[in-house]
Short mmCIF file of C-alpha atoms and ligand atoms in Angstrom, two decimals:
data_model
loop_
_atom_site.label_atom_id
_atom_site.label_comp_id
_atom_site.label_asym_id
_atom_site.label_seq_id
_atom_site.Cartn_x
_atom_site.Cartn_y
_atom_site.Cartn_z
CA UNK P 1 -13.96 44.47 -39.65
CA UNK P 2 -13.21 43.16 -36.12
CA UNK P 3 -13.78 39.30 -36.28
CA UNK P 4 -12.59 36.45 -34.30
CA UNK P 5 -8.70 35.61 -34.92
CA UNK P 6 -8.18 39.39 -34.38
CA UNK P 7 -5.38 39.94 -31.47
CA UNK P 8 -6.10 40.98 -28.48
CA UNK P 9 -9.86 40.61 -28.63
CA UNK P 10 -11.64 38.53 -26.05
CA UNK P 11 -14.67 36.06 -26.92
CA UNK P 12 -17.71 36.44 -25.25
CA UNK P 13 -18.70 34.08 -22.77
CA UNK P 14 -19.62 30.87 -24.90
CA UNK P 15 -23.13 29.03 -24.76
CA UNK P 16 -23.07 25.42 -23.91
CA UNK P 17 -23.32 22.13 -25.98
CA UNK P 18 -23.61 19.98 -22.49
CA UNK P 19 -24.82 16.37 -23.39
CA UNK P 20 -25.22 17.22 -26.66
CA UNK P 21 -24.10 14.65 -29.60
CA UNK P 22 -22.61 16.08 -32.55
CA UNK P 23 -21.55 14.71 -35.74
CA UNK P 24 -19.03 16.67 -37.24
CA UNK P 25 -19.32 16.16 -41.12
CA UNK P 26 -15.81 17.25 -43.00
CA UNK P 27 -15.63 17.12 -46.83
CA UNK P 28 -13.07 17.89 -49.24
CA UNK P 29 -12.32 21.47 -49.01
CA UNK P 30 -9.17 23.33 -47.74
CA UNK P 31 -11.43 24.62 -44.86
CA UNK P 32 -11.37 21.29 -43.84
CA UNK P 33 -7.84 22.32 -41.56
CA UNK P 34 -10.58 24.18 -39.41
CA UNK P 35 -12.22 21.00 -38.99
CA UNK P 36 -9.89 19.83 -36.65
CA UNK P 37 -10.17 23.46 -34.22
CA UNK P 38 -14.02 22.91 -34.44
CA UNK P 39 -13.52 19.52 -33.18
CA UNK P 40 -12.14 20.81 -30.54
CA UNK P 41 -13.78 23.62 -29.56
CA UNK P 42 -17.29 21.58 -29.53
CA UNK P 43 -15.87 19.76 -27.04
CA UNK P 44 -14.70 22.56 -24.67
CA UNK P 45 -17.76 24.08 -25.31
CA UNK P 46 -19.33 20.14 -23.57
CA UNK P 47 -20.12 17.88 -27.09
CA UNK P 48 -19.25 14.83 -27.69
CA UNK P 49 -17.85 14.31 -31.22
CA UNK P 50 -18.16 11.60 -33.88
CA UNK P 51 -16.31 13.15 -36.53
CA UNK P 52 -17.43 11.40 -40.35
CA UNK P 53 -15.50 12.54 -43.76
CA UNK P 54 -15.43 12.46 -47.10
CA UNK P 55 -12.82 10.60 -49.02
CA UNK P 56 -11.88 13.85 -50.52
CA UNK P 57 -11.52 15.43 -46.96
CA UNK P 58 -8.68 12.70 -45.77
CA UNK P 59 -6.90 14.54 -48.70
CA UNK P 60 -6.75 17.50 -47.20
CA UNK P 61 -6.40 16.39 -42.95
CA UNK P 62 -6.25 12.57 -42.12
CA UNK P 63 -8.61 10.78 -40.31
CA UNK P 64 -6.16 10.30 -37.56
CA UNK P 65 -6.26 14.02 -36.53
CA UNK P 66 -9.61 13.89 -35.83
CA UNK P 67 -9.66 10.67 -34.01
CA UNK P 68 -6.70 11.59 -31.82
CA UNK P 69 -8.69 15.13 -30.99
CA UNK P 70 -12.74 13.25 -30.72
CA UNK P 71 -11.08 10.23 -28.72
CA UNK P 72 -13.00 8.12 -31.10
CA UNK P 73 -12.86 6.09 -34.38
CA UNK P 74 -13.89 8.43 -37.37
CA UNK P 75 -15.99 6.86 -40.23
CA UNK P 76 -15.13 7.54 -44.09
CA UNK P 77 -16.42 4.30 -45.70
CA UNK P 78 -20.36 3.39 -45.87
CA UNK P 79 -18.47 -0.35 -45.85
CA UNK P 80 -16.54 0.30 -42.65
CA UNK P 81 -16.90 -3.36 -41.30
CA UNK P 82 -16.69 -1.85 -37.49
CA UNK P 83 -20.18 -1.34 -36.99
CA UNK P 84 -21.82 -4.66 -36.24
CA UNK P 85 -24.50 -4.31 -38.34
CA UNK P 86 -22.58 -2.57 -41.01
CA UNK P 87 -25.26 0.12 -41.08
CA UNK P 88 -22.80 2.93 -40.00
CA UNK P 89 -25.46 5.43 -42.23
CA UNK P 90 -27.95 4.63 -39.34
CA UNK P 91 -26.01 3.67 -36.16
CA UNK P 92 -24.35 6.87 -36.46
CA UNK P 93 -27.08 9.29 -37.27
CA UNK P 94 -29.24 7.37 -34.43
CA UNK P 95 -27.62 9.09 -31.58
CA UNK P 96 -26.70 12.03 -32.92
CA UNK P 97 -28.39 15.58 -31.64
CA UNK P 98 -27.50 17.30 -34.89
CA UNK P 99 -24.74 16.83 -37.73
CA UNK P 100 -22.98 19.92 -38.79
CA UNK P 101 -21.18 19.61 -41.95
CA UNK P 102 -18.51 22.00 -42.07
CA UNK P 103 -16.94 22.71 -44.09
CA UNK P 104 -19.90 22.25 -47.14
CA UNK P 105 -18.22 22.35 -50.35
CA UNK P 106 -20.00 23.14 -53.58
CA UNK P 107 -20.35 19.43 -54.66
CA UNK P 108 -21.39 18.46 -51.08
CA UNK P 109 -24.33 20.90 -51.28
CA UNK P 110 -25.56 19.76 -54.22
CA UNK P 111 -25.41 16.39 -53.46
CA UNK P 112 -27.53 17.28 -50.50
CA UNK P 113 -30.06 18.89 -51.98
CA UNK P 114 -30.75 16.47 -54.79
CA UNK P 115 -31.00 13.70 -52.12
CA UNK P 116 -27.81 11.73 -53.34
CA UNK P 117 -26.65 8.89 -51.04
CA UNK P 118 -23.70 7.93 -52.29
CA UNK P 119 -20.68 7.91 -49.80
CA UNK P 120 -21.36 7.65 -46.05
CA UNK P 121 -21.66 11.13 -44.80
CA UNK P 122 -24.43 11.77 -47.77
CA UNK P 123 -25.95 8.98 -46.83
CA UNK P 124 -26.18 9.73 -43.21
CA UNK P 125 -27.57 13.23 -43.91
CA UNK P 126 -30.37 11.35 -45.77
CA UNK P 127 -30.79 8.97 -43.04
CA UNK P 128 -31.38 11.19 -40.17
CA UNK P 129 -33.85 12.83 -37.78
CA UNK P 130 -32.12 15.06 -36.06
CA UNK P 131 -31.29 18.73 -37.29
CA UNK P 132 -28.67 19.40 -40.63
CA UNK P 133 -26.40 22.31 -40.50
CA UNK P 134 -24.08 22.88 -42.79
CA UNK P 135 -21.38 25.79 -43.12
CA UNK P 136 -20.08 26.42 -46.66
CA UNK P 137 -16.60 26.95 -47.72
CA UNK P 138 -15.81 27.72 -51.47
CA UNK P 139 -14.05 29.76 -53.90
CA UNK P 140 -16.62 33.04 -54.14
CA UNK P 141 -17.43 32.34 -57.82
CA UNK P 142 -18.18 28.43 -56.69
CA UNK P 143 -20.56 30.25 -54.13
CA UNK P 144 -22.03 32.79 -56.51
CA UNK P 145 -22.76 30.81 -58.97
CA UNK P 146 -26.35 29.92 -59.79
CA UNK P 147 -26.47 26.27 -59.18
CA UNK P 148 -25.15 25.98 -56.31
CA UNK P 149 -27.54 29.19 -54.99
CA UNK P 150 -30.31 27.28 -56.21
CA UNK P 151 -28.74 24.62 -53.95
CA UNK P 152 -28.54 26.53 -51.18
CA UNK P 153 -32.20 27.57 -51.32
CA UNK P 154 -33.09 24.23 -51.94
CA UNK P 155 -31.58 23.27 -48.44
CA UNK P 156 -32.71 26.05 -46.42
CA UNK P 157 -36.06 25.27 -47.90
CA UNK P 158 -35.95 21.43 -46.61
CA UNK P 159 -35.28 22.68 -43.05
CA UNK P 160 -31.61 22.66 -43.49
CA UNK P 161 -29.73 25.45 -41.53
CA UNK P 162 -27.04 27.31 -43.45
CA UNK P 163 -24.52 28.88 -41.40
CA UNK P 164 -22.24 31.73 -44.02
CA UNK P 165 -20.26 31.46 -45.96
CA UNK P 166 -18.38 34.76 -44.59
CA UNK P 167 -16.60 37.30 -46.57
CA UNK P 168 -12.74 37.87 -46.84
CA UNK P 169 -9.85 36.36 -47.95
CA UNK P 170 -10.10 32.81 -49.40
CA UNK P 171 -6.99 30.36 -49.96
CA UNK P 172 -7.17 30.62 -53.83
CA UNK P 173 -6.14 34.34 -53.45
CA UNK P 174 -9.56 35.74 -54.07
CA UNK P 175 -11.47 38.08 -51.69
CA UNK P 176 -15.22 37.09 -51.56
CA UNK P 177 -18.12 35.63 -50.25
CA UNK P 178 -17.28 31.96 -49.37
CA UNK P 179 -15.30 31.80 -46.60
CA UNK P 180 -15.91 29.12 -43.71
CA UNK P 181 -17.26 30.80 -40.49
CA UNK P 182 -14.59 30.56 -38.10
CA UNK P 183 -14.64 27.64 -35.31
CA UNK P 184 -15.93 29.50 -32.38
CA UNK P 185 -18.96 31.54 -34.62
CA UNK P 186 -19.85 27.62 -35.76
CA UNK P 187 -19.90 26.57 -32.19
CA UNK P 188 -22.03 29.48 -31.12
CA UNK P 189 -24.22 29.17 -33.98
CA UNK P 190 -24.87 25.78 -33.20
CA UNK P 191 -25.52 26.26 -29.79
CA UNK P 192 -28.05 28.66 -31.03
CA UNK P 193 -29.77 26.32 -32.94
CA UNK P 194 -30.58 24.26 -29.40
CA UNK P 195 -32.23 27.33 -27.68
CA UNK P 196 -35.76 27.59 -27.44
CA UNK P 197 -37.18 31.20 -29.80
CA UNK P 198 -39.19 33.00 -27.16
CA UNK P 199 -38.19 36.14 -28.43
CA UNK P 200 -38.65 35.43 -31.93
CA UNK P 201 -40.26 38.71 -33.62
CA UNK P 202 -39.08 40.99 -30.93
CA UNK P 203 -36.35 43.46 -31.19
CA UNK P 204 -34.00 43.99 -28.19
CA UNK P 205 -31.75 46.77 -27.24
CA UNK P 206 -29.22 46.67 -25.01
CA UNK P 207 -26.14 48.73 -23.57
CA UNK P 208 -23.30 46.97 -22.41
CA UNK P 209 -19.69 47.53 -21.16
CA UNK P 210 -17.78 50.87 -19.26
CA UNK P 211 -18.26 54.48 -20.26
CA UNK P 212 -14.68 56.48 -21.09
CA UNK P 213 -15.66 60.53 -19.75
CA UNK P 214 -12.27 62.29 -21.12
CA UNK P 215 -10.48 64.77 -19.14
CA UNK P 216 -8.06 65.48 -21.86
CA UNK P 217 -7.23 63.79 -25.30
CA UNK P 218 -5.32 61.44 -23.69
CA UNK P 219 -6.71 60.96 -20.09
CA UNK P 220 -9.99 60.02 -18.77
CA UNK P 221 -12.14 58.46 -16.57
CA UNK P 222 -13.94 54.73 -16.97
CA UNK P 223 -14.62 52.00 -14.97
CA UNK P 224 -13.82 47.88 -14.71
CA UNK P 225 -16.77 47.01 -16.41
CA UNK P 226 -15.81 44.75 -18.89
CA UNK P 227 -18.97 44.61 -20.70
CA UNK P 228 -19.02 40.50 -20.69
CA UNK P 229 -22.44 40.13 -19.26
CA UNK P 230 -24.21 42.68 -21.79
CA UNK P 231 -22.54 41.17 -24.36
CA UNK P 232 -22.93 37.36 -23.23
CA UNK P 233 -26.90 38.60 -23.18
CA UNK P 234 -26.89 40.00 -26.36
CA UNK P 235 -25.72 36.95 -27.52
CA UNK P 236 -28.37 35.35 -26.02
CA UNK P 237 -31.37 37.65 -27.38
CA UNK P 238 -29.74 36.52 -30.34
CA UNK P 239 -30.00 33.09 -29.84
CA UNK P 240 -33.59 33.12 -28.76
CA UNK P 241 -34.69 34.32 -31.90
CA UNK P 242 -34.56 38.34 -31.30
CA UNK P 243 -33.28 41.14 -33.56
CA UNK P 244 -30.73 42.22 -31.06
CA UNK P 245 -29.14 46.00 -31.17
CA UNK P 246 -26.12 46.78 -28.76
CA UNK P 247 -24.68 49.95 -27.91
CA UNK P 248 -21.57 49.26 -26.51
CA UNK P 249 -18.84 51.43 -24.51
CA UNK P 250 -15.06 50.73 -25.19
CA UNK P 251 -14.56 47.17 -25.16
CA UNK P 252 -12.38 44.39 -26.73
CA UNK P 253 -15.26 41.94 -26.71
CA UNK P 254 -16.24 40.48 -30.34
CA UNK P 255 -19.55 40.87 -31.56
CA UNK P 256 -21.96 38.33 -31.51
CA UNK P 257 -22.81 37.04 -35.13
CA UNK P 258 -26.14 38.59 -35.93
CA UNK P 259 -25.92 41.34 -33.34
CA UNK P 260 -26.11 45.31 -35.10
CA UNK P 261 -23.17 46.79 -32.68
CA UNK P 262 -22.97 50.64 -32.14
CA UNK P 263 -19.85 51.92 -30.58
CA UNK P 264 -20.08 54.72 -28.27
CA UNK P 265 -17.18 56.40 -25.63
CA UNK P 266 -19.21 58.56 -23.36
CA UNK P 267 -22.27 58.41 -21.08
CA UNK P 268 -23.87 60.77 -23.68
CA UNK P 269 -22.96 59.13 -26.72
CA UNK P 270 -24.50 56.51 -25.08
CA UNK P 271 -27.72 58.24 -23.96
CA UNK P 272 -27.77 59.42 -27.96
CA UNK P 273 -27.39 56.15 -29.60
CA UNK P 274 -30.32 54.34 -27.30
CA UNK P 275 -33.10 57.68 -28.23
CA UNK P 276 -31.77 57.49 -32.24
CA UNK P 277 -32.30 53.77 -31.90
CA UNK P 278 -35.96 54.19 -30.55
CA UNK P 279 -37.06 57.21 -32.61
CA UNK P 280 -35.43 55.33 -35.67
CA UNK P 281 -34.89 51.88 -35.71
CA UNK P 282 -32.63 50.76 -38.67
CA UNK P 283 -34.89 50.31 -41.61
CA UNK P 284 -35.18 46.24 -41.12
CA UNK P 285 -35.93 46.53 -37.77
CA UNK P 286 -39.23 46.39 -35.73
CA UNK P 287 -39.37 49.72 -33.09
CA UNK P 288 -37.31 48.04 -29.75
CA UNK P 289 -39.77 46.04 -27.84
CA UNK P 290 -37.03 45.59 -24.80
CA UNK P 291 -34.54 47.70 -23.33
CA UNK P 292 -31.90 45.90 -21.46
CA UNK P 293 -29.25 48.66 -19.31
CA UNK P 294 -26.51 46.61 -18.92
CA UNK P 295 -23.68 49.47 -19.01
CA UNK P 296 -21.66 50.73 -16.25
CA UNK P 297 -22.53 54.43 -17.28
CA UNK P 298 -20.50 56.92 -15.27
CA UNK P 299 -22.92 59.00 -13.10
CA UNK P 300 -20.91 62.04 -13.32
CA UNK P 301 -18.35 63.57 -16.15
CA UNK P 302 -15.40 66.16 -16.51
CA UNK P 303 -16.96 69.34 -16.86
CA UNK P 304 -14.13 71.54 -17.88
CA UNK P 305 -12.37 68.93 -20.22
CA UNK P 306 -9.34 70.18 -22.19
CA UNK P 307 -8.92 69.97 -25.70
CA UNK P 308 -5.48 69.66 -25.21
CA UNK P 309 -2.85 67.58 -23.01
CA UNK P 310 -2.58 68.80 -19.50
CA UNK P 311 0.50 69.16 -18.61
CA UNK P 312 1.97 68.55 -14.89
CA UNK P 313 3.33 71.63 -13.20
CA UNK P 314 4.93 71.79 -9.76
CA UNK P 315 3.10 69.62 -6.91
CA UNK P 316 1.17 72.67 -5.69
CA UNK P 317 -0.48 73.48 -8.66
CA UNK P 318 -2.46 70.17 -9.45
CA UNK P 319 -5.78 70.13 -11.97
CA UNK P 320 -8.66 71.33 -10.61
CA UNK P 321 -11.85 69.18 -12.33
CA UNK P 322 -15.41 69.90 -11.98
CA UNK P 323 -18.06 67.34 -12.37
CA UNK P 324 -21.61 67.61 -14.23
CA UNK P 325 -24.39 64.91 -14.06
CA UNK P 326 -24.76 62.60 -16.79
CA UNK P 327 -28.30 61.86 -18.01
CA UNK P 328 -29.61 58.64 -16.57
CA UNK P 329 -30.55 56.84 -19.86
CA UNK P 330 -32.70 54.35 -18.11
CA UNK P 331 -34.68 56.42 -16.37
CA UNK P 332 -34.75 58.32 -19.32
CA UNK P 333 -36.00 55.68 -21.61
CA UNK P 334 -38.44 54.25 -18.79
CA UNK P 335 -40.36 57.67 -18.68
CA UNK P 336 -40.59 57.84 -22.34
CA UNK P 337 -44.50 57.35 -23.31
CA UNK P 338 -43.57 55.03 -25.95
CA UNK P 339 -41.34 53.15 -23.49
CA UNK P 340 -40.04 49.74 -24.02
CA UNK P 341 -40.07 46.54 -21.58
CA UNK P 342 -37.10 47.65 -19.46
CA UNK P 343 -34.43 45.94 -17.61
CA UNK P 344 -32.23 47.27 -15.36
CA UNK P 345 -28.83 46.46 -13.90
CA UNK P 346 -27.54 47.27 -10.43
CA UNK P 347 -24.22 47.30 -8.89
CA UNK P 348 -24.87 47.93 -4.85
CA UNK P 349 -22.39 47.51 -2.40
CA UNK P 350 -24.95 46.88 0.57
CA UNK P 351 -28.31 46.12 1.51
CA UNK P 352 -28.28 44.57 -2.04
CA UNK P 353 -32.51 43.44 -2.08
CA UNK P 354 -33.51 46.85 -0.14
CA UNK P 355 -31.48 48.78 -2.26
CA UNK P 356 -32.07 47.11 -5.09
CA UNK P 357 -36.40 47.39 -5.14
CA UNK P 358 -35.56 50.95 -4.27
CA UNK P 359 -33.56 51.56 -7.75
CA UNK P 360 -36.20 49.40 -9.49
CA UNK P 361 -38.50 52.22 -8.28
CA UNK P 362 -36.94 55.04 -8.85
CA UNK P 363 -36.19 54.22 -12.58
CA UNK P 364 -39.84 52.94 -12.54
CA UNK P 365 -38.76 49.43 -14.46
CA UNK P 366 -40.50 46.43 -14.25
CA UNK P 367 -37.44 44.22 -13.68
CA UNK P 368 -34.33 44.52 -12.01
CA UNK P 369 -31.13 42.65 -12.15
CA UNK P 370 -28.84 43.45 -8.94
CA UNK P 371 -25.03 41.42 -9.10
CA UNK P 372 -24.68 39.87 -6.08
CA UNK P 373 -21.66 40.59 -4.54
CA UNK P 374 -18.70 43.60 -5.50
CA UNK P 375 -16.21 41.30 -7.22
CA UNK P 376 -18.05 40.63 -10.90
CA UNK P 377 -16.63 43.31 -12.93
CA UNK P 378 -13.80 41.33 -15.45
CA UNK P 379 -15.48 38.17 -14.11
CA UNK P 380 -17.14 35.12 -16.31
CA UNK P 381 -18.96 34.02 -14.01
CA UNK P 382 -21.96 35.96 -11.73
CA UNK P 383 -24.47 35.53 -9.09
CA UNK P 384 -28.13 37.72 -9.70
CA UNK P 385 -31.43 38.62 -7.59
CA UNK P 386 -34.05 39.24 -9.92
CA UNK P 387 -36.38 42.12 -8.49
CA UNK P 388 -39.33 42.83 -9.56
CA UNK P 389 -43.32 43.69 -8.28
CA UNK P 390 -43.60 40.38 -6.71
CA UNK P 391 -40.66 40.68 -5.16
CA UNK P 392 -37.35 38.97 -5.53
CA UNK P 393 -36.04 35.88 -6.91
CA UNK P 394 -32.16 35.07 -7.02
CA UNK P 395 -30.25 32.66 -9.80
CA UNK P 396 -27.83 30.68 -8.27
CA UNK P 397 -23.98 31.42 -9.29
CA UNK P 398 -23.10 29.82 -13.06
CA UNK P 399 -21.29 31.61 -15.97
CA UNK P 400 -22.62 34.19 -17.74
CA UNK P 401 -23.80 32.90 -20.78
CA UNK P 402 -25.96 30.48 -18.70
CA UNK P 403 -27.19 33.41 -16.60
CA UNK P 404 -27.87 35.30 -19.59
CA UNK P 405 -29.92 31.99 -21.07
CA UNK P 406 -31.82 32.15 -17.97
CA UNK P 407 -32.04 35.67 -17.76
CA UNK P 408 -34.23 35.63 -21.55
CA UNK P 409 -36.58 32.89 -20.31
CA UNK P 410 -37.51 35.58 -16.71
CA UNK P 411 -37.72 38.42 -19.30
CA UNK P 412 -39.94 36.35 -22.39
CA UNK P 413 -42.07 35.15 -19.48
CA UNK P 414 -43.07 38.63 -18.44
CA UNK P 415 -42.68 40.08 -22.06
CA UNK P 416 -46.60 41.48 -22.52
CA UNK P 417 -47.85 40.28 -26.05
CA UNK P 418 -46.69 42.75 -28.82
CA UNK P 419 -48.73 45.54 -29.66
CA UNK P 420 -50.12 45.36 -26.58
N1 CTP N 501 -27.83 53.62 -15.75
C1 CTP N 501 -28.06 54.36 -16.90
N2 CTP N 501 -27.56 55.61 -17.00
C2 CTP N 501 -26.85 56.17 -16.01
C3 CTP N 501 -26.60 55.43 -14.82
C4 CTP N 501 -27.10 54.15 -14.73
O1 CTP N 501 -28.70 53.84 -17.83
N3 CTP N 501 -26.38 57.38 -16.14
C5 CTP N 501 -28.41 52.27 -15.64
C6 CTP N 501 -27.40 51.17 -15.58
O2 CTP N 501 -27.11 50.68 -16.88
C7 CTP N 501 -28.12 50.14 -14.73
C8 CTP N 501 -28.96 50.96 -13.80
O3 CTP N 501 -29.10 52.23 -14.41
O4 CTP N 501 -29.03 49.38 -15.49
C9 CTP N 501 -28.38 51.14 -12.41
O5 CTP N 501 -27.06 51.58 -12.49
P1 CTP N 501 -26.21 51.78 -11.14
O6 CTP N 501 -24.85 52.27 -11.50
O7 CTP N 501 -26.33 50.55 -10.26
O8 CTP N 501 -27.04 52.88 -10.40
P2 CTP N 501 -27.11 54.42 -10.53
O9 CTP N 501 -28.42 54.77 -11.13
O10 CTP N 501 -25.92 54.97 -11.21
O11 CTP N 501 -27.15 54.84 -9.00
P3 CTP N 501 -25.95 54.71 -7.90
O12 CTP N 501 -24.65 54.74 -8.64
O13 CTP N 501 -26.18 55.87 -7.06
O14 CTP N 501 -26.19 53.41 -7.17
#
């Protein structure tokens, strides 16, 4: 399973956690040495951090880790005589945006969920009125075992967001369920939690990244698309509450967390994987309500591919390859009478808004997304005209995980109602 840690895999673009005020709850767990990355990578990601433990957490990292990495004092004691008031359980929670415990150990949960008070980051969880997450980390049987799933349900029940536990290998030796998410999923995760659900109930499907058309087993032709804006918009689908389905070309990106990934080489493959997905959703899914083209499909592939290596003979005597059209599989899904909402991409090299609402068009889509300028291929940031009947609207260059936030509020605002 590709997951993040793996080398030589890239993140997608990361959502943002400007302004936001985050108490980052440790307890005593071993996952607790992830803490300290999390710490960190809420506040590249734009937190602020006010990092709270257990007692049995400073057994496993000291409180001085986190306070050299937050730039601020971290609380353990309900006593702590450095809050004037000495109500640390309330001047703490008062300004936070959210508190994210992670990691959650077994005990910790069912404290929680029995309302305990009886150290200071209990208490503050009790205290507060701001959004709970919490992100288990346990030995699998801990996690498996009845009490603390009744627990668990008892939290998400009281509004409390659990994020995991993953599967894999734990520190005890085992192989299980009850494994912390990983910094970077918690951070996106969280971010998640912040986004408005305008496309809650829907089910988008999306194409993202370069097409590979072989010429022989080992040669072919692609492109330099490297699939981060499909992806960083899957991510956000995600995030607004969709069921979110991406067929991807060959990429090193990581999948989003709750994104259903299928990977594809060709143009055709492609073309394949987008009609199977809208004559047969996967059996939990709703029929695709929005199709988002997002891949850099080659127009044209090798006709007279070999099945085996060509090999190089004398200068005068070079490969001869003949191209055939690849199906367009927006246009294609466009004209389909079930059709979905679709979105469409467009890479122009001139007369970007002319060419542009003449490709919107021709595909016959309602909405189309043209990159404004050559240079965004590889890129993390972007620069897009919106095009559609009324004409065109541009958003201003940003990165593009905030373009792709942006880009779900233009498409849930012109979403018709489902079923209709
Ligand atoms: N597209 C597609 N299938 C293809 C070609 C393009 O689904 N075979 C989609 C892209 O994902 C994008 C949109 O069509 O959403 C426009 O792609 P673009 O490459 O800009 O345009 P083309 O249709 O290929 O036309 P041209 O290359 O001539 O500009």
């Amino acid at each position: 399973m590709r997951g993040p840690g793996t080398p030589g895999l890239c993140y997608t673009a990361r959502m943002n956690l400007d302004g936001k005020h985050i108490v980052l709850g440790v307890t005593g767990g071993v996952a607790a040495y992830k803490a300290a990355e999390l710490a960190r990578e809420l506040q590249r990601a734009g937190a602020t951090v006010q990092a709270v433990m257990t007692a049995a957490a400073t057994r496993f990292v000291t409180p001085v880790t986190f306070q050299a990495l937050t730039g601020r004092p971290v609380y353990v004691d309900q006593w702590d005589a450095r809050i004037d008031d000495n109500m640390a359980h309330i001047e703490l929670s008062r300004r936070a945006d959210a508190i994210l415990v992670a990691p959650a150990t077994a005990d910790f949960i069912a404290k929680l969920a029995h309302g305990l008070a009886d150290d200071l980051l209990a208490t503050l969880c009790v205290a507060r009125d701001c959004p709970l997450l919490v992100a288990p980390a346990m030995n699998r049987q801990m996690w498996l075992h009845p009490a603390t799933q009744r627990n668990v349900a008892q939290l998400a029940a009281d509004g409390v967001a659990v994020l995991g536990p993953a599967s894999g290998e734990q520190a005890c030796g085992e192989t299980g369920l009850g494994r912390m998410l990983e910094p970077l999923e918690l951070v996106d995760e969280l971010a998640a939690h912040f986004v408005p659900k305008a496309l809650a109930g829907r089910h988008v499907l999306l194409t993202a990244g370069p097409t590979y058309e072989p010429i022989d087993p080992v040669r072919g032709i692609t492109n330099l698309s490297s699939g981060k804006m499909g992806f960083a918009l899957a991510r956000a689908c995600s995030a607004a509450g969709a069921q979110v389905t991406l067929v991807a070309g060959p990429t090193a990106l990581v999948t989003p967390r709750g994104v259903r990934r299928i990977d594809v080489r060709t143009a055709q493959q492609m073309h394949d994987a987008v009609m199977a997905t809208l004559d047969a959703p996967a059996a939990d899914e709703p029929r695709p309500d929005v199709f988002v083209a997002v891949a850099a499909v080659a127009d044209w592939r090798v006709a007279n591919a070999s099945d085996r290596k060509l090999k190089k003979r004398d200068a005068h005597d070079l490969p001869q390859l003949e191209f055939v059209q690849n199906p367009d599989i927006l246009a294609a899904v466009a004209r389909r009478p079930d059709a979905p909402w679709c979105v469409g991409f467009a890479a122009e090299s001139e007369d970007l808004e002319a060419n542009g609402a003449a490709k919107r068009a021709a595909k016959g889509v309602p909405l189309l997304v043209a990159n404004i300028g050559h240079a965004t291929f590889g890129r993390d940031d972007n620069e897009l005209l919106l095009i559609d009947a009324h004409g065109s609207r541009r958003l201003p260059r940003a990165g593009k995980a905030e373009l792709a936030q942006a880009l779900v509020a233009e498409i849930a605002q012109r979403l018709p109602p489902r079923g209709s």
